[in-house]
Tab-separated table of C-alpha atoms and ligand atoms in Angstrom:
chain	number	residue	atom	x	y	z
U	58	MET	CA	0.000	0.000	0.000
U	59	THR	CA	1.094	3.521	-0.621
U	60	ALA	CA	-0.026	6.853	0.751
U	61	ARG	CA	-3.472	6.709	-0.690
U	62	LEU	CA	-5.212	10.004	-0.577
U	63	LEU	CA	-7.041	10.560	-3.783
U	64	LEU	CA	-7.686	14.185	-4.544
U	65	ALA	CA	-10.591	13.488	-6.827
U	66	ALA	CA	-12.248	11.244	-4.303
U	67	LEU	CA	-11.749	13.731	-1.507
U	68	LEU	CA	-13.122	16.523	-3.624
U	69	ALA	CA	-16.095	14.354	-4.425
U	70	LEU	CA	-16.513	13.731	-0.752
U	71	VAL	CA	-16.358	17.404	0.081
U	72	LEU	CA	-18.817	18.277	-2.652
U	73	THR	CA	-21.172	15.578	-1.483
U	74	ALA	CA	-20.929	16.789	2.059
U	75	CYS	CA	-21.745	20.308	0.936
U	76	GLY	CA	-24.854	19.147	-0.868
U	77	GLY	CA	-23.430	19.454	-4.380
U	78	THR	CA	-22.953	16.730	-6.890
U	79	ALA	CA	-19.915	14.579	-6.680
U	80	GLY	CA	-17.756	15.363	-9.654
U	81	GLY	CA	-15.678	12.671	-11.244
U	82	SER	CA	-12.959	15.061	-12.295
U	83	GLY	CA	-9.402	15.229	-11.151
U	84	SER	CA	-6.524	13.207	-12.306
U	85	ALA	CA	-4.150	12.135	-9.598
U	86	ARG	CA	-1.117	14.320	-9.416
U	87	SER	CA	2.130	12.728	-10.238
U	88	THR	CA	4.713	15.329	-9.327
U	89	ASP	CA	7.151	15.091	-6.457
U	90	VAL	CA	4.764	13.906	-3.843
U	91	VAL	CA	5.809	11.828	-0.904
U	92	ARG	CA	4.497	8.349	-0.407
U	93	GLY	CA	4.693	6.033	2.498
U	94	ASP	CA	4.976	2.380	1.649
U	95	THR	CA	4.962	1.114	5.189
U	96	PHE	CA	3.131	1.980	8.364
U	97	GLU	CA	6.317	3.460	9.844
U	98	GLU	CA	6.801	5.694	6.836
U	99	ASP	CA	3.247	6.945	7.014
U	100	VAL	CA	3.692	7.805	10.688
U	101	GLN	CA	6.830	9.754	9.800
U	102	LEU	CA	5.155	11.584	6.940
U	103	ALA	CA	2.087	12.470	8.992
U	104	LYS	CA	4.326	13.809	11.772
U	105	VAL	CA	6.735	15.793	9.669
U	106	TYR	CA	4.243	17.277	7.245
U	107	GLY	CA	1.506	17.735	9.817
U	108	GLU	CA	3.800	19.876	11.932
U	109	GLN	CA	5.130	21.679	8.869
U	110	PHE	CA	1.556	22.645	8.020
U	111	TRP	CA	0.962	24.110	11.478
U	112	LYS	CA	4.310	25.868	11.545
U	113	ALA	CA	3.247	27.761	8.411
U	114	GLN	CA	-0.196	28.490	9.857
U	115	PHE	CA	1.304	29.949	13.013
U	116	GLU	CA	3.884	31.945	11.058
U	117	ALA	CA	1.143	33.477	8.942
U	118	LEU	CA	-0.286	34.850	12.187
U	119	GLY	CA	3.090	36.083	13.376
U	120	ARG	CA	3.343	33.326	15.932
U	121	THR	CA	5.696	30.418	16.481
U	122	TYR	CA	4.531	26.835	16.494
U	123	GLU	CA	6.159	24.821	19.221
U	124	PRO	CA	6.939	21.373	17.777
U	125	VAL	CA	5.857	18.355	19.771
U	126	THR	CA	8.837	17.215	21.836
U	127	GLU	CA	8.463	13.510	21.071
U	128	PHE	CA	6.310	10.985	19.254
U	129	ILE	CA	6.443	7.915	21.440
U	130	PRO	CA	5.390	4.510	20.116
U	131	TYR	CA	4.476	2.065	22.850
U	132	ARG	CA	3.141	-1.444	23.180
U	133	GLY	CA	0.152	-2.337	25.358
U	134	GLU	CA	0.798	-1.284	28.922
U	135	ASP	CA	4.274	0.023	28.142
U	136	GLY	CA	3.341	3.598	27.360
U	137	PRO	CA	4.516	6.777	29.046
U	138	SER	CA	2.394	8.264	31.792
U	139	CYS	CA	0.920	11.709	31.333
U	140	GLY	CA	0.699	14.013	34.316
U	141	GLY	CA	0.817	10.998	36.623
U	142	GLU	CA	-1.859	9.105	34.663
U	143	PRO	CA	-0.715	5.809	33.156
U	144	SER	CA	-1.297	5.341	29.444
U	145	THR	CA	-3.730	2.696	28.286
U	146	PRO	CA	-3.411	0.052	25.582
U	147	GLU	CA	-5.125	0.732	22.252
U	148	ASN	CA	-4.900	4.471	22.390
U	149	ALA	CA	-3.129	7.472	20.966
U	150	PHE	CA	-2.925	10.700	22.917
U	151	TYR	CA	-1.401	14.119	23.222
U	152	CYS	CA	0.035	14.943	26.637
U	153	PRO	CA	0.160	18.658	27.485
U	154	ASP	CA	2.447	17.871	30.407
U	155	GLY	CA	5.595	17.334	28.348
U	156	HIS	CA	4.004	18.362	25.027
U	157	PHE	CA	4.391	14.887	23.493
U	158	ILE	CA	2.284	12.447	21.501
U	159	ALA	CA	2.234	8.747	22.269
U	160	TYR	CA	0.523	5.911	20.462
U	161	ASP	CA	0.065	2.185	20.859
U	162	ARG	CA	2.113	1.165	17.875
U	163	ASP	CA	0.515	-2.225	17.182
U	164	TRP	CA	-2.958	-0.795	17.602
U	165	LEU	CA	-2.313	2.007	15.107
U	166	ASP	CA	-0.636	-0.451	12.770
U	167	SER	CA	-3.692	-2.717	12.916
U	168	PHE	CA	-5.824	0.136	11.523
U	169	TRP	CA	-3.237	0.709	8.817
U	170	GLU	CA	-3.580	-2.961	7.871
U	171	LYS	CA	-7.364	-3.169	8.174
U	172	LEU	CA	-8.581	0.268	7.111
U	173	GLY	CA	-5.712	1.625	5.080
U	174	ASP	CA	-3.074	4.269	5.586
U	175	GLY	CA	-5.593	7.101	5.843
U	176	SER	CA	-6.064	5.981	9.437
U	177	THR	CA	-2.477	6.864	10.299
U	178	TYR	CA	-2.823	10.396	8.933
U	179	LEU	CA	-6.174	10.850	10.595
U	180	ILE	CA	-4.986	9.822	14.034
U	181	ILE	CA	-1.592	11.542	13.979
U	182	LEU	CA	-3.070	14.761	12.557
U	183	HIS	CA	-5.860	14.614	15.146
U	184	GLU	CA	-3.309	14.362	17.972
U	185	ILE	CA	-1.234	17.172	16.478
U	186	GLY	CA	-4.508	19.117	16.490
U	187	HIS	CA	-4.578	18.727	20.280
U	188	ALA	CA	-0.995	20.016	20.440
U	189	VAL	CA	-2.164	23.072	18.505
U	190	GLN	CA	-5.115	23.590	20.864
U	191	ALA	CA	-2.741	23.503	23.812
U	192	GLN	CA	-0.707	26.301	22.261
U	193	GLN	CA	-3.784	28.337	21.488
U	194	GLY	CA	-4.952	27.984	25.046
U	195	THR	CA	-8.510	27.419	23.865
U	196	GLU	CA	-11.021	26.675	26.598
U	197	PHE	CA	-13.656	24.048	25.956
U	198	ARG	CA	-16.755	23.483	28.008
U	199	LEU	CA	-17.152	19.937	26.787
U	200	ASN	CA	-14.589	17.362	25.849
U	201	VAL	CA	-16.521	16.554	22.696
U	202	GLU	CA	-15.935	20.113	21.462
U	203	ARG	CA	-12.205	19.672	21.882
U	204	GLU	CA	-12.325	16.353	20.029
U	205	LEU	CA	-14.415	17.598	17.128
U	206	GLN	CA	-12.153	20.594	16.681
U	207	ALA	CA	-9.170	18.221	16.558
U	208	ASP	CA	-10.968	16.272	13.802
U	209	CYS	CA	-11.602	19.545	11.984
U	210	TYR	CA	-7.924	20.485	12.319
U	211	ALA	CA	-6.951	17.068	10.983
U	212	GLY	CA	-9.114	17.691	7.909
U	213	ALA	CA	-7.677	21.169	7.417
U	214	ALA	CA	-4.100	19.911	7.744
U	215	LEU	CA	-4.731	17.067	5.321
U	216	ALA	CA	-6.245	19.438	2.775
U	217	GLY	CA	-3.300	21.801	3.215
U	218	LEU	CA	-0.866	18.988	2.517
U	219	VAL	CA	-2.773	17.906	-0.553
U	220	LYS	CA	-2.883	21.482	-1.845
U	221	ALA	CA	0.826	21.891	-1.226
U	222	ASN	CA	1.399	18.745	-3.285
U	223	VAL	CA	2.932	16.994	-0.335
U	224	LEU	CA	0.371	14.236	-0.348
U	225	ASN	CA	-1.090	12.576	-3.352
U	226	PRO	CA	-4.587	11.273	-2.807
U	227	GLU	CA	-5.567	7.985	-4.388
U	228	GLU	CA	-8.795	6.334	-5.293
U	229	GLY	CA	-10.774	5.066	-2.362
U	230	ASP	CA	-9.240	7.410	0.186
U	231	ASP	CA	-12.479	9.222	0.893
U	232	THR	CA	-14.243	5.980	1.718
U	233	GLU	CA	-11.268	4.948	3.758
U	234	LEU	CA	-11.193	8.137	5.799
U	235	MET	CA	-14.920	8.088	6.395
U	236	ALA	CA	-14.741	4.454	7.464
U	237	ASN	CA	-12.036	5.381	9.942
U	238	LEU	CA	-14.113	8.154	11.443
U	239	GLU	CA	-17.104	5.872	11.499
U	240	ALA	CA	-15.123	3.298	13.452
U	241	ALA	CA	-13.938	5.985	15.860
U	242	GLY	CA	-17.391	7.419	16.541
U	243	ASP	CA	-19.138	7.164	19.888
U	244	PRO	CA	-22.024	4.698	20.049
U	245	SER	CA	-24.384	7.387	21.317
U	246	ASP	CA	-24.695	11.134	21.178
U	247	ASP	CA	-23.901	11.751	24.839
U	248	TRP	CA	-22.160	15.105	24.788
U	249	PHE	CA	-21.664	15.306	28.503
U	250	ARG	CA	-19.538	12.234	28.906
U	251	PRO	CA	-16.036	13.341	29.843
U	252	ASP	CA	-14.562	11.014	27.229
U	253	ALA	CA	-17.042	11.864	24.465
U	254	HIS	CA	-15.512	12.219	20.995
U	255	GLY	CA	-18.699	12.669	18.996
U	256	THR	CA	-20.736	10.252	16.936
U	257	ALA	CA	-19.533	8.913	13.599
U	258	GLN	CA	-21.593	11.543	11.762
U	259	GLN	CA	-20.361	14.395	13.940
U	260	ARG	CA	-16.755	13.319	13.459
U	261	GLN	CA	-17.169	12.939	9.714
U	262	ARG	CA	-18.823	16.360	9.522
U	263	ALA	CA	-16.080	18.029	11.568
U	264	PHE	CA	-13.318	16.483	9.487
U	265	THR	CA	-15.027	17.345	6.200
U	266	ASN	CA	-15.644	20.910	7.343
U	267	GLY	CA	-11.942	21.369	8.053
U	268	TYR	CA	-10.995	19.726	4.783
U	269	ALA	CA	-13.335	21.908	2.743
U	270	ASN	CA	-13.073	25.201	4.612
U	271	GLY	CA	-9.701	25.248	6.333
U	272	VAL	CA	-8.477	26.031	9.814
U	273	GLY	CA	-10.586	29.172	10.132
U	274	ALA	CA	-13.761	27.114	9.941
U	275	CYS	CA	-12.773	24.939	12.883
Q	586	ZN	ZN1	-8.629	13.539	20.649
């Protein structure tokens, strides 16, 4: 598998989400785009280019993006603690105390295998979104608001990377990304749960909004 993010499919997705007709236009770009051929490579690409995107966003506002100190892969119970809280298996998280991102490597890899490499970009860009929120000092009343904004930021960052020709979308990527968000959705729309992330539809909408309308819309 390669870095499959098909521009045409994503555009179709965005158009569909906006109520328009899905166009079948768009030939895949073939210039100097990066491609990950393994899970590890996709993690690297998502990290490097995700942070590059935010660095430029911050610079445009006359601010400085503070890169995440570390991306820490862990296995099962072996993860780093965050502010005294132990990490849990099958998770990825941003820790404000230390400004790092950690992820259960095998868990993330299993999504890469099952759902495609879009999952890696989605999750890493979502966590980088939390690192951005921490630097913005945004206050959220509900956890779900924080999570949906991180999904929106992930969409905006992905779109930015596609526009900058860093990533080359491939056929099926829209379905892949939506399937990932679907799988990550909460079973019920319980906004007050402290661990709420939003339903599948809410997450898909937030991501698509960021993809179509950019950071400002998040
Ligand atoms: Zn999150």
